[in-house]
Coordinates of C-alpha atoms in Angstrom, one line a residue:
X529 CA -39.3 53.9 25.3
X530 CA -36.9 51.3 24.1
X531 CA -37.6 51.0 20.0
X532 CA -38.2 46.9 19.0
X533 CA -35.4 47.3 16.7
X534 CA -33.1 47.4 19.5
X535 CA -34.1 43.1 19.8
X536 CA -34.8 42.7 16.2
X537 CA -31.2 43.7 14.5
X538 CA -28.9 41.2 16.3
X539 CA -31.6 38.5 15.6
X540 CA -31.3 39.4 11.6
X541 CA -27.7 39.4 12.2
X542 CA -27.3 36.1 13.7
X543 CA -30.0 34.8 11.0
X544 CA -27.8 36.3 8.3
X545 CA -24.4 34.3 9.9
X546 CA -26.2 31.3 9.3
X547 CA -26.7 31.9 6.1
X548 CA -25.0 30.0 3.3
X549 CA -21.3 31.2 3.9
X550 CA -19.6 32.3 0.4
X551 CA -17.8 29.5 -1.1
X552 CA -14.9 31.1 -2.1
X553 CA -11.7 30.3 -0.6
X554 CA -13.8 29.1 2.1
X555 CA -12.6 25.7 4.1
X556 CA -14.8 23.4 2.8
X557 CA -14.3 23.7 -0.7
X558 CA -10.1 24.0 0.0
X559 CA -11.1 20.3 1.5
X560 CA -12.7 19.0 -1.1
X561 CA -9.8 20.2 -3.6
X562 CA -7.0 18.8 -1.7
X563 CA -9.3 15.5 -1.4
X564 CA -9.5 15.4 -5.1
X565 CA -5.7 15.7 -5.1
X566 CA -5.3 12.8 -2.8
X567 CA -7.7 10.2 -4.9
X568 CA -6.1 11.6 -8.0
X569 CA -3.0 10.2 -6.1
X570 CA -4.9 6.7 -5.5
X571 CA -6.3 6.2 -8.6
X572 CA -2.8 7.0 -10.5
X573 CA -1.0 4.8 -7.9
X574 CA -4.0 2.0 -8.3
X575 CA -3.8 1.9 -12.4
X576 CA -0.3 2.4 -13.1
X577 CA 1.0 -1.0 -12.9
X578 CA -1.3 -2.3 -15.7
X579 CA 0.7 0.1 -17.9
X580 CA 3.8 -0.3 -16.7
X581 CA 3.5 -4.2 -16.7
X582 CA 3.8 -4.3 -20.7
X583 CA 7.2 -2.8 -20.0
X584 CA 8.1 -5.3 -17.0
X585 CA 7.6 -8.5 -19.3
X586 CA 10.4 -10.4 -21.1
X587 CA 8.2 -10.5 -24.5
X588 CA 9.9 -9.3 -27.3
X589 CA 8.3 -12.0 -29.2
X590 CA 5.4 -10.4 -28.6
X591 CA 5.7 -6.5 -27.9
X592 CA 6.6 -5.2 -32.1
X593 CA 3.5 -7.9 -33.5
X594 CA 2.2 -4.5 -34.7
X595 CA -1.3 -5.8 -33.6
X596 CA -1.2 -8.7 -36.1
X597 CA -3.9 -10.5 -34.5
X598 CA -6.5 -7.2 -34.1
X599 CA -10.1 -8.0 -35.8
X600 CA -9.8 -4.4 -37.6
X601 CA -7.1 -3.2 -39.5
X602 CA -4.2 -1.4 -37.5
X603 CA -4.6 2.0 -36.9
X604 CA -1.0 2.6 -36.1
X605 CA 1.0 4.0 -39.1
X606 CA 3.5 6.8 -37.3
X607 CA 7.0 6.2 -37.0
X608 CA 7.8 5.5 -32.9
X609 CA 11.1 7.2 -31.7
X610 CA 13.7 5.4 -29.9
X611 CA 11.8 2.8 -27.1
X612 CA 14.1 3.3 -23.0
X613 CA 14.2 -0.4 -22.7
X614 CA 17.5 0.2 -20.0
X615 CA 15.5 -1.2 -16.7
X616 CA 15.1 -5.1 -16.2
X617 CA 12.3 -7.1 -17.7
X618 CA 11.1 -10.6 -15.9
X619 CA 10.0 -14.0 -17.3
X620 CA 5.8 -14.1 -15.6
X621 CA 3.9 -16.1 -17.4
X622 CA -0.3 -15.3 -17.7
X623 CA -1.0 -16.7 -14.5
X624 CA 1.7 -14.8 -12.7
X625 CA 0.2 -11.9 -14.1
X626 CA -2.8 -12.3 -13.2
X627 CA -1.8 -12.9 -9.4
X628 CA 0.6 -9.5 -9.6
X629 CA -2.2 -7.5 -11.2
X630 CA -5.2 -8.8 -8.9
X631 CA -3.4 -8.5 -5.8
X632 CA -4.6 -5.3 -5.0
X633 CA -8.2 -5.8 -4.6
X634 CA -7.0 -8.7 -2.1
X635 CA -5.9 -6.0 0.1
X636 CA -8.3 -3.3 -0.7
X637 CA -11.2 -5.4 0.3
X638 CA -10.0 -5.8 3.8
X639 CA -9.6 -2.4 5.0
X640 CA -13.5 -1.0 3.7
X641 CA -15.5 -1.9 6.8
X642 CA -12.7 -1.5 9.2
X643 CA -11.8 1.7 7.8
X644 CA -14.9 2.9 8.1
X645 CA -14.7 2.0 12.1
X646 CA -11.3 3.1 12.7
X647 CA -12.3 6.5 11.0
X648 CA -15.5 6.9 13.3
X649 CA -13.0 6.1 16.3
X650 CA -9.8 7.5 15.6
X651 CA -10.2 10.4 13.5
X652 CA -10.6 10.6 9.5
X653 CA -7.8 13.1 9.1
X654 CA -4.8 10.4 10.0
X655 CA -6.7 7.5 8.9
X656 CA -7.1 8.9 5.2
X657 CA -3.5 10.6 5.2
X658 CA -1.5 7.7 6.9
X659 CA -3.5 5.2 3.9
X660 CA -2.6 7.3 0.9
X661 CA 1.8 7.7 2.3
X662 CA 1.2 4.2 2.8
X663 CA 0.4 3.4 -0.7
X664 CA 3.0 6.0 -2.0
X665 CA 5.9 4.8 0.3
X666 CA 4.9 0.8 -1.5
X667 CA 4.9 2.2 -4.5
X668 CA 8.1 3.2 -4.3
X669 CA 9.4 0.2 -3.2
X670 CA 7.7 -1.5 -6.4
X671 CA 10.9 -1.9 -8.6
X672 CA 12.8 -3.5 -5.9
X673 CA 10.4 -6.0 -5.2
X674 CA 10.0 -6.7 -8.7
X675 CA 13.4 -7.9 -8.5
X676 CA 13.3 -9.3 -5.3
X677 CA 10.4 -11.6 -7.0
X678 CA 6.7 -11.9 -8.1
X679 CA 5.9 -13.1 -4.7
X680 CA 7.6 -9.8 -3.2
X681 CA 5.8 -7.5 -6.1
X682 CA 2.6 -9.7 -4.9
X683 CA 2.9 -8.9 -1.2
X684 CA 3.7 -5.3 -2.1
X685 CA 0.8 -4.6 -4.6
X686 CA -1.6 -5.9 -1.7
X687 CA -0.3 -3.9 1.2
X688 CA -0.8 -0.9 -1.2
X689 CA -4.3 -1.8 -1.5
X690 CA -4.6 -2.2 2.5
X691 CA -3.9 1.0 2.5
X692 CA -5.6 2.3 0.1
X693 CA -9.0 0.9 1.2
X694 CA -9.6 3.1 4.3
X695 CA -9.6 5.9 2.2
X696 CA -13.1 6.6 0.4
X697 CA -14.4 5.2 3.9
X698 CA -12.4 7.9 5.8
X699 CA -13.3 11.0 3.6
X700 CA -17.1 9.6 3.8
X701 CA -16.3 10.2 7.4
X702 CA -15.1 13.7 7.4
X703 CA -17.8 14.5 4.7
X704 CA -20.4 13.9 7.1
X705 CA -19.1 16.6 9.5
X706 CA -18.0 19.5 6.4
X707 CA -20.8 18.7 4.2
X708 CA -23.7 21.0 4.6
X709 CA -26.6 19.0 3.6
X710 CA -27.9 21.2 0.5
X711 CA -23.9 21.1 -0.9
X712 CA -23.2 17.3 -0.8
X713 CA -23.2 17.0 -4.4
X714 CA -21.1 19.7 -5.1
X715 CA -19.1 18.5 -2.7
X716 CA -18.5 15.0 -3.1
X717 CA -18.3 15.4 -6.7
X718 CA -15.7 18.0 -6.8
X719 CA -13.7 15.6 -4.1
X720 CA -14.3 12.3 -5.7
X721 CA -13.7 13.5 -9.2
X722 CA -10.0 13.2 -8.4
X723 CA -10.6 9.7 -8.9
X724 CA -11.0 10.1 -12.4
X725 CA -8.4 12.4 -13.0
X726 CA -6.2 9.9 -11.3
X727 CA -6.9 7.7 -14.3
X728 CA -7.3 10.0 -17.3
X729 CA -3.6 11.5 -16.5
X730 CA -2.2 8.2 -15.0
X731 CA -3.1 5.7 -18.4
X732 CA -1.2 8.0 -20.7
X733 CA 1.4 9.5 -18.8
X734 CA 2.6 6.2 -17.3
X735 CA 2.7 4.7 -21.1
X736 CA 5.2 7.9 -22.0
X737 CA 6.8 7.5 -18.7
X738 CA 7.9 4.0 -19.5
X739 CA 8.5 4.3 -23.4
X740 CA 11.4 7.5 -22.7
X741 CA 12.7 6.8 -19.0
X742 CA 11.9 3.5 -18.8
X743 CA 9.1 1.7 -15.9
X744 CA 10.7 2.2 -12.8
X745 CA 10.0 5.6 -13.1
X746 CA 6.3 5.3 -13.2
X747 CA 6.6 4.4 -9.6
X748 CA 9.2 7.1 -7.7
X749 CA 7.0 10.0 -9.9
X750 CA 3.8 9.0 -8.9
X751 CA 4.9 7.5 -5.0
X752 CA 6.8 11.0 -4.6
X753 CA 3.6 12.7 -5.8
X754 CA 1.5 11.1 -3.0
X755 CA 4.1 12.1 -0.4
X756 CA 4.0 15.5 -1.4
X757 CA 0.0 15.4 -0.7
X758 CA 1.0 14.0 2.6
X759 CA 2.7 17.0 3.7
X760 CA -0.5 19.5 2.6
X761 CA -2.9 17.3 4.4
X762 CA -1.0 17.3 7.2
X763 CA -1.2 20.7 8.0
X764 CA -4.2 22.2 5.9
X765 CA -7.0 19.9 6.9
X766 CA -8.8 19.5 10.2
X767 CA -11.3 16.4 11.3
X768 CA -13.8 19.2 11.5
X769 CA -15.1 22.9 11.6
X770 CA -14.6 23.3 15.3
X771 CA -11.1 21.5 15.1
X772 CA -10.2 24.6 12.3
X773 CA -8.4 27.0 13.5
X774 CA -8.6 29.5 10.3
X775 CA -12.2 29.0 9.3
X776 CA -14.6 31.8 9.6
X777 CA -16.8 31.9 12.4
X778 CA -19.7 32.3 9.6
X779 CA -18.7 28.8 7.8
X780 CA -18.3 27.0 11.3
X781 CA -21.9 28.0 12.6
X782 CA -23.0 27.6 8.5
X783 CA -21.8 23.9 8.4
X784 CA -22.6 22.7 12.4
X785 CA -26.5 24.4 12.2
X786 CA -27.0 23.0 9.1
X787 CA -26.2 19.1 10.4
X788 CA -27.2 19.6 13.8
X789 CA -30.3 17.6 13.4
X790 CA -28.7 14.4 11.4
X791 CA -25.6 13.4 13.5
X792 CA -26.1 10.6 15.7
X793 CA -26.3 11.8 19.3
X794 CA -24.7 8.2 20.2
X795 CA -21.7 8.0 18.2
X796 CA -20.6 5.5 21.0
X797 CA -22.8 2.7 19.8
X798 CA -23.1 1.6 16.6
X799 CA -26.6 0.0 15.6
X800 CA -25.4 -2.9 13.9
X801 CA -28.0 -5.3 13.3
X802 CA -30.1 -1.9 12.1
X803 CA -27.4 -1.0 9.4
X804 CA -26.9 -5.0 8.0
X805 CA -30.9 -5.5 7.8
X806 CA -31.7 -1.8 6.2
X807 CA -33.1 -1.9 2.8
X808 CA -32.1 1.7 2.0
X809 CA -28.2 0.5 2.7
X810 CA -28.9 -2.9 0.3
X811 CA -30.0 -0.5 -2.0
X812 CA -26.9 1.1 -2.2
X813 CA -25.1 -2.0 -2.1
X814 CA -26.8 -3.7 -5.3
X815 CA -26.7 -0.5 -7.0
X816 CA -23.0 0.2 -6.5
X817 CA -22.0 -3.3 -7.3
X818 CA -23.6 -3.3 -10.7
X819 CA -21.8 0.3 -11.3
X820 CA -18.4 -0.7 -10.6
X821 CA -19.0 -4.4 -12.7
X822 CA -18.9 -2.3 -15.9
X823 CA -16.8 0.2 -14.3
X824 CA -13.6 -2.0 -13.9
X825 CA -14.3 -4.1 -17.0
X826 CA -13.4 -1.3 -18.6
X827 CA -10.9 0.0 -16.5
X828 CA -8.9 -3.1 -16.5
X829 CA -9.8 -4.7 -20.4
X830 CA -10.5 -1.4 -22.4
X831 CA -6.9 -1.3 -23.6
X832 CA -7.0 -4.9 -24.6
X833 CA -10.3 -4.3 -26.6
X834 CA -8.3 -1.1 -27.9
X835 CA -5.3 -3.2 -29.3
X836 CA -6.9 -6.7 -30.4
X837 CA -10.2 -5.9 -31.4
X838 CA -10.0 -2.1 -32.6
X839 CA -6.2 -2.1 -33.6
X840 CA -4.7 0.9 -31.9
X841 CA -1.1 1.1 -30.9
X842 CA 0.1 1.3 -27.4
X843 CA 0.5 5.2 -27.1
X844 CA -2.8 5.8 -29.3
X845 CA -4.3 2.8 -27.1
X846 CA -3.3 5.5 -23.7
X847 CA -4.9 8.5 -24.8
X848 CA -8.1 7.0 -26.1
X849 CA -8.5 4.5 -23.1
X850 CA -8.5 7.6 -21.1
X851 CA -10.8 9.7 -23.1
X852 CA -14.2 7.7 -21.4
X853 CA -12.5 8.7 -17.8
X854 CA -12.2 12.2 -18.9
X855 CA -16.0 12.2 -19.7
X856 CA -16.7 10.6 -16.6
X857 CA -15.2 13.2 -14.3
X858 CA -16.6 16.4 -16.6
X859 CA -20.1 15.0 -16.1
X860 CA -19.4 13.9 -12.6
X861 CA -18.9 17.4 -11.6
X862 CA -21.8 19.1 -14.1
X863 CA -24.0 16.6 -12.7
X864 CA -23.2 17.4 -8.7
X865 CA -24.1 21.3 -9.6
X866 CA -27.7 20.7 -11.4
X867 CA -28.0 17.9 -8.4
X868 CA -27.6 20.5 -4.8
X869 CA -29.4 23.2 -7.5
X870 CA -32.6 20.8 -8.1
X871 CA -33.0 20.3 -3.9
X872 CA -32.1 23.8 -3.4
X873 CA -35.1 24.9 -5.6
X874 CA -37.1 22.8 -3.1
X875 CA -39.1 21.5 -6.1
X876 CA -37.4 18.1 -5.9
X877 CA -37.1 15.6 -3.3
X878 CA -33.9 14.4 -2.2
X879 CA -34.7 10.9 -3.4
X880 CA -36.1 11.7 -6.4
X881 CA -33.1 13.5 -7.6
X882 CA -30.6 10.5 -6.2
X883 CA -32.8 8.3 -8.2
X884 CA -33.1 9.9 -11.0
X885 CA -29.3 10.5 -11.5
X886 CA -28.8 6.8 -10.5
X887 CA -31.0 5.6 -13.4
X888 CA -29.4 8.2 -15.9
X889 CA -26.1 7.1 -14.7
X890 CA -26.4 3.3 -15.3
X891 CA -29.0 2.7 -17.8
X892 CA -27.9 5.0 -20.4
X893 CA -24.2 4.0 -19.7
X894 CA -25.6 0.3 -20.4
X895 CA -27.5 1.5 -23.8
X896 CA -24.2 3.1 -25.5
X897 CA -22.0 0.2 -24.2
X898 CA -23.8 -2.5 -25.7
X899 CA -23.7 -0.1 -29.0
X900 CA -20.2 0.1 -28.8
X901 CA -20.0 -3.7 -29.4
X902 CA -21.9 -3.2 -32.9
X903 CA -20.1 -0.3 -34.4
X904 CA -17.4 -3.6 -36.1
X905 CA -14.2 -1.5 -37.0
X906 CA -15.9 1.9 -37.7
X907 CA -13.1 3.4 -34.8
X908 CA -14.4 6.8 -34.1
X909 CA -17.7 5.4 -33.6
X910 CA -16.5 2.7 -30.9
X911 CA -14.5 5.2 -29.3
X912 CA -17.2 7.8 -29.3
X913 CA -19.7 5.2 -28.0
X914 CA -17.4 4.3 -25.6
X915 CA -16.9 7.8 -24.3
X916 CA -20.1 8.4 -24.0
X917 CA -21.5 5.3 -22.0
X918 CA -18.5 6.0 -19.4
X919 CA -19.2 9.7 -19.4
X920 CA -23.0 9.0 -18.0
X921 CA -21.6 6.8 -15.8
X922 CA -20.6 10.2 -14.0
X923 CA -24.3 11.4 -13.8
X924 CA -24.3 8.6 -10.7
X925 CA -21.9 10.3 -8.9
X926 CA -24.9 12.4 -7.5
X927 CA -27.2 9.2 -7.0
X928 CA -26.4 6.4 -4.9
X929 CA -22.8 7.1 -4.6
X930 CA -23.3 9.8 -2.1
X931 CA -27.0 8.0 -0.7
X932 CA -24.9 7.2 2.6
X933 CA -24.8 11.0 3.9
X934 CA -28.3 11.4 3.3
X935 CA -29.2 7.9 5.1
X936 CA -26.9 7.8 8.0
X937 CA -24.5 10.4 8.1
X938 CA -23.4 9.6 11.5
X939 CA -22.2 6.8 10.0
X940 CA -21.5 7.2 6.9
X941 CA -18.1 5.4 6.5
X942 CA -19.3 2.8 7.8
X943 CA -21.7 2.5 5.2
X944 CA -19.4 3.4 2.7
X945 CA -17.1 0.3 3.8
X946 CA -20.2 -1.8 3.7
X947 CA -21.1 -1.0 0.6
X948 CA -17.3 -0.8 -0.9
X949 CA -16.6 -4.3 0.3
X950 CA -18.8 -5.5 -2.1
X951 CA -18.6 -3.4 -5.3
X952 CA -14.6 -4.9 -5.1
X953 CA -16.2 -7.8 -6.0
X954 CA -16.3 -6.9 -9.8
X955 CA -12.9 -5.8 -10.0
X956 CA -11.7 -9.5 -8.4
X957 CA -13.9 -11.3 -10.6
X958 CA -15.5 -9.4 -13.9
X959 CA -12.3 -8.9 -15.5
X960 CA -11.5 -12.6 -15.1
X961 CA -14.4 -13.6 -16.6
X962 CA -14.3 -11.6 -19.5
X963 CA -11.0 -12.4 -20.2
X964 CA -12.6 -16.2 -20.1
X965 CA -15.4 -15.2 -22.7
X966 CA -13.0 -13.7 -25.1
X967 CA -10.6 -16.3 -25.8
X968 CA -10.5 -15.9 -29.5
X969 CA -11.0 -12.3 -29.2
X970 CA -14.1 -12.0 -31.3
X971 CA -16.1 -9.0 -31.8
X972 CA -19.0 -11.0 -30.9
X973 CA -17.3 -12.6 -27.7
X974 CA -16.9 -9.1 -26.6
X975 CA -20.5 -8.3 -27.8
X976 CA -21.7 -11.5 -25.1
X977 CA -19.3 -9.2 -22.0
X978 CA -20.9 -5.9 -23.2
X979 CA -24.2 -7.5 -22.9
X980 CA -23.4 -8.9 -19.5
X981 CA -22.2 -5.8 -18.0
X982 CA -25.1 -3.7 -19.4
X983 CA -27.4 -6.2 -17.9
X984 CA -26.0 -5.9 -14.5
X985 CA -26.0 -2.1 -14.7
X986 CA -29.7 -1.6 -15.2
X987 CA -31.0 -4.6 -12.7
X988 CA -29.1 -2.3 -10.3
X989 CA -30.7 0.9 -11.2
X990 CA -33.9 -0.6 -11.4
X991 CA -33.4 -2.5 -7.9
X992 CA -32.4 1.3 -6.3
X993 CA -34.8 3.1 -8.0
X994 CA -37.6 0.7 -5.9
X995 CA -36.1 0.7 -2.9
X996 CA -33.5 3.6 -2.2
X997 CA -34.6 6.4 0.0
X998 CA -33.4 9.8 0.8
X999 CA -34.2 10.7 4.5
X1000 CA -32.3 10.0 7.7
X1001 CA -33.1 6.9 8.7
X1002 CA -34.5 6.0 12.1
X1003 CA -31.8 3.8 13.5
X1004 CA -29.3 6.8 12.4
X1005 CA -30.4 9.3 14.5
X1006 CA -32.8 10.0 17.5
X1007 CA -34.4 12.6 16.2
X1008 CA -34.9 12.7 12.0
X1009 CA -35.0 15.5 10.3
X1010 CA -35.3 15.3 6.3
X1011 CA -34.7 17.2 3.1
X1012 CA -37.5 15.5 1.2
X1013 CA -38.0 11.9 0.3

């Protein structure tokens, strides 16, 4: 008589490869780490310029005022050593400025949605690799077109962006074939956090890159660092599992049973009309939007409210304008762990965690920021207020930031191009009119922007938190299969 075990045992083994594989030097997570390396790279190559640009100016009028016109007292009182003035400075006026420094959103706009096509059609891998070189290989051409002209440094600073743009579209794109459904936040966070890096290192290193080498170096370090990450994506990464030759056989069958009932099985056609009218995807839209309004304010005018409002000098001005970034990216992470450990209990819904993380990471973001503007000249407080509102900003990073695998991850970069497109907007336009509401350079004129930017952030949360959703949608998939809405 033949024993049932006989059937039973290889059934319990193949259960058991299906399992969770380890993830330990396993391929996904060596993706997500060398993703991280290649925003790090993006973001470092996108902020760079608005440090190195105090350098580039013919301002000497200007550049030793020792923050004579701050509201507070200064709080520089440390001897500088010698400044590497030896590279060429140019005669832009504001406006000039303005053009040079905006230029890259002009170009990163264009490439979201198409990016998010071309990485559907011709394969994420060389679409995300081929934008970041790109944007190193114009960055190192930066100082010669500087002296070629503003119009050259103009046309250069946009093609960066071009490039730059089908990235997060891309990686959306090869997320939604690594990511095992239960691990997105993990992840995502652990590949996007890069992002932040990319500014917490790049603000302060480019300001001591410029004051003992002198700018043009800003540019061939960080361009040569993005070429380096070239070559390692080249040959370590793969479009996905079953394109891996070195992954185990228990992470491929891990990864492709656990998506196996979201992909699209039409990834020929493209629904379109579906994606435009879906109120999940405006969702996500609105809510990122209102994120990246306070988001770039600060990226772009924290140093200014560091040096004319608070009194900080330029190297003190690097390190603190990069502290909120740091905070960001540690609570970014933190937040992606308790997010994937909340659905795996199976307690929590998938939209109720997104949600959830989506109101923490605006709202209270919005509370502390409009704080900030009250704290007058009591530094530690502004800084520490400041910190923290930028820090909860990370908690997001596992709400609607990643809502575009759990919606449509067939199409996923698509999405993510949709929704990219428009949370540019803010970096185009807030800065500008900030800059318009502070013209005396008040503490309450930036009081009035704090308040704007805080109001923007919670009307997005609150418009997600009514009409985000966390299952596959219909239009995404032939046949839905959900985590919990």
């Amino acid at each position: 008589m033949i024993h049932w075990k006989l059937f039973t045992r290889p059934f319990i083994r193949f259960l058991l490869l299906l399992r969770s594989a380890p993830a330990c030097c396993s391929s996904r997570y060596g993706l997500a780490l060398l993703s991280s390396y290649g925003f790090f790279v993006v973001y470092s190559l996108r902020v760079n310029l608005s440090v190195a640009m105090v350098d580039m100016l013919n301002n000497t009028h200007q550049s030793r005022s020792n923050h004579s016109g701050s509201m507070c007292t200064p709080n520089s009182t440390s001897v500088q050593p010698k400044h590497n003035q030896s590279a060429g400075v140019y005669n832009w006026d504001s406006a000039t400025q303005g053009w040079i420094l905006g230029s890259f959103f002009y170009g990163y706009i264009l490439t979201q949605i198409p990016g998010g096509y071309l990485a559907g059609r011709c394969g994420a891998k060389w679409l995300m690799g081929f934008g970041v070189l790109g944007t190193a290989l114009f960055t190192l051409l930066t100082p010669l077109a500087a002296d070629l002209g503003a119009s050259y440094l103009i046309v250069v600073r946009a093609l960066e962006g071009v490039g730059e743009g089908v990235t997060f579209p891309a990686m959306y794109t090869m997320w939604a074939a690594w990511a095992p459904p239960l691990e997105r936040s993990r992840l995502l966070t652990i590949s996007y956090i890069g992002a932040q890096l990319g500014t917490v290192v790049a603000l302060p290193l480019s300001g001591e890159i410029c004051f003992y080498m002198g700018w043009p170096y800003v540019f061939y370090l960080f361009g040569a660092v993005g070429v380096v990450w070239f070559v390692l994506w080249a040959f370590l990464v793969f479009d996905s599992p079953n394109s891996h030759p070195r992954i185990s056989e228990q992470e491929r069958l891990y990864i492709t049973n656990s998506l196996k009932n979201e992909l699209s099985t039409s990834a020929g056609h493209i629904p379109w009309r579906a994606i435009v009218t879906s109120m999940p995807l405006m969702a996500i839209v609105v809510a990122h939007f209102s994120y990246n309004w306070t988001f770039y304010t600060l990226l772009t005018l924290l140093p200014t409210y560091m040096n004319d409002i608070l009194g900080f000098s330029i190297q003190q001005n690097g390190f603190l304008s990069a502290l909120p970034y740091l905070g960001c990216a540690l609570m970014a992470v933190l937040s992606g762990q308790v997010a994937d450990y909340l659905r795996e209990t199976r307690l929590y819904s998938t939209i109720f965690v997104r949600k959830s993380f989506s109101l923490i990471g605006m709202i209270g973001p919005a509370v502390f920021l409009v704080a900030a503007g009250y704290t007058g000249c009591k530094y530690s407080l502004a800084v520490t207020f400041l910190t923290i509102s930028s820090a909860l900003g990370g908690v997001s990073a596992s709400g609607f930031n990643i809502n575009h695998l759990d919606i449509a991850p067939s199409y996923a970069g698509i999405l993510l191009g949709i929704t990219n497109t428009f949370a540019t907007i803010p970096g185009m336009v807030g800065p500008v009119i900030a800059r318009a509401l502070t013209h005396n350079n008040t503490i309450e004129e930036w009081q009035f922007v704090f308040y704007i930017a805080a109001a923007i952030n919670v009307f997005g949360a609150l418009f997600y938190a009514v009409f985000g959703r966390g299952t596959v949608q219909p239009w995404a998939v032939r046949t839905t299969y959900s985590h919990g809405d």
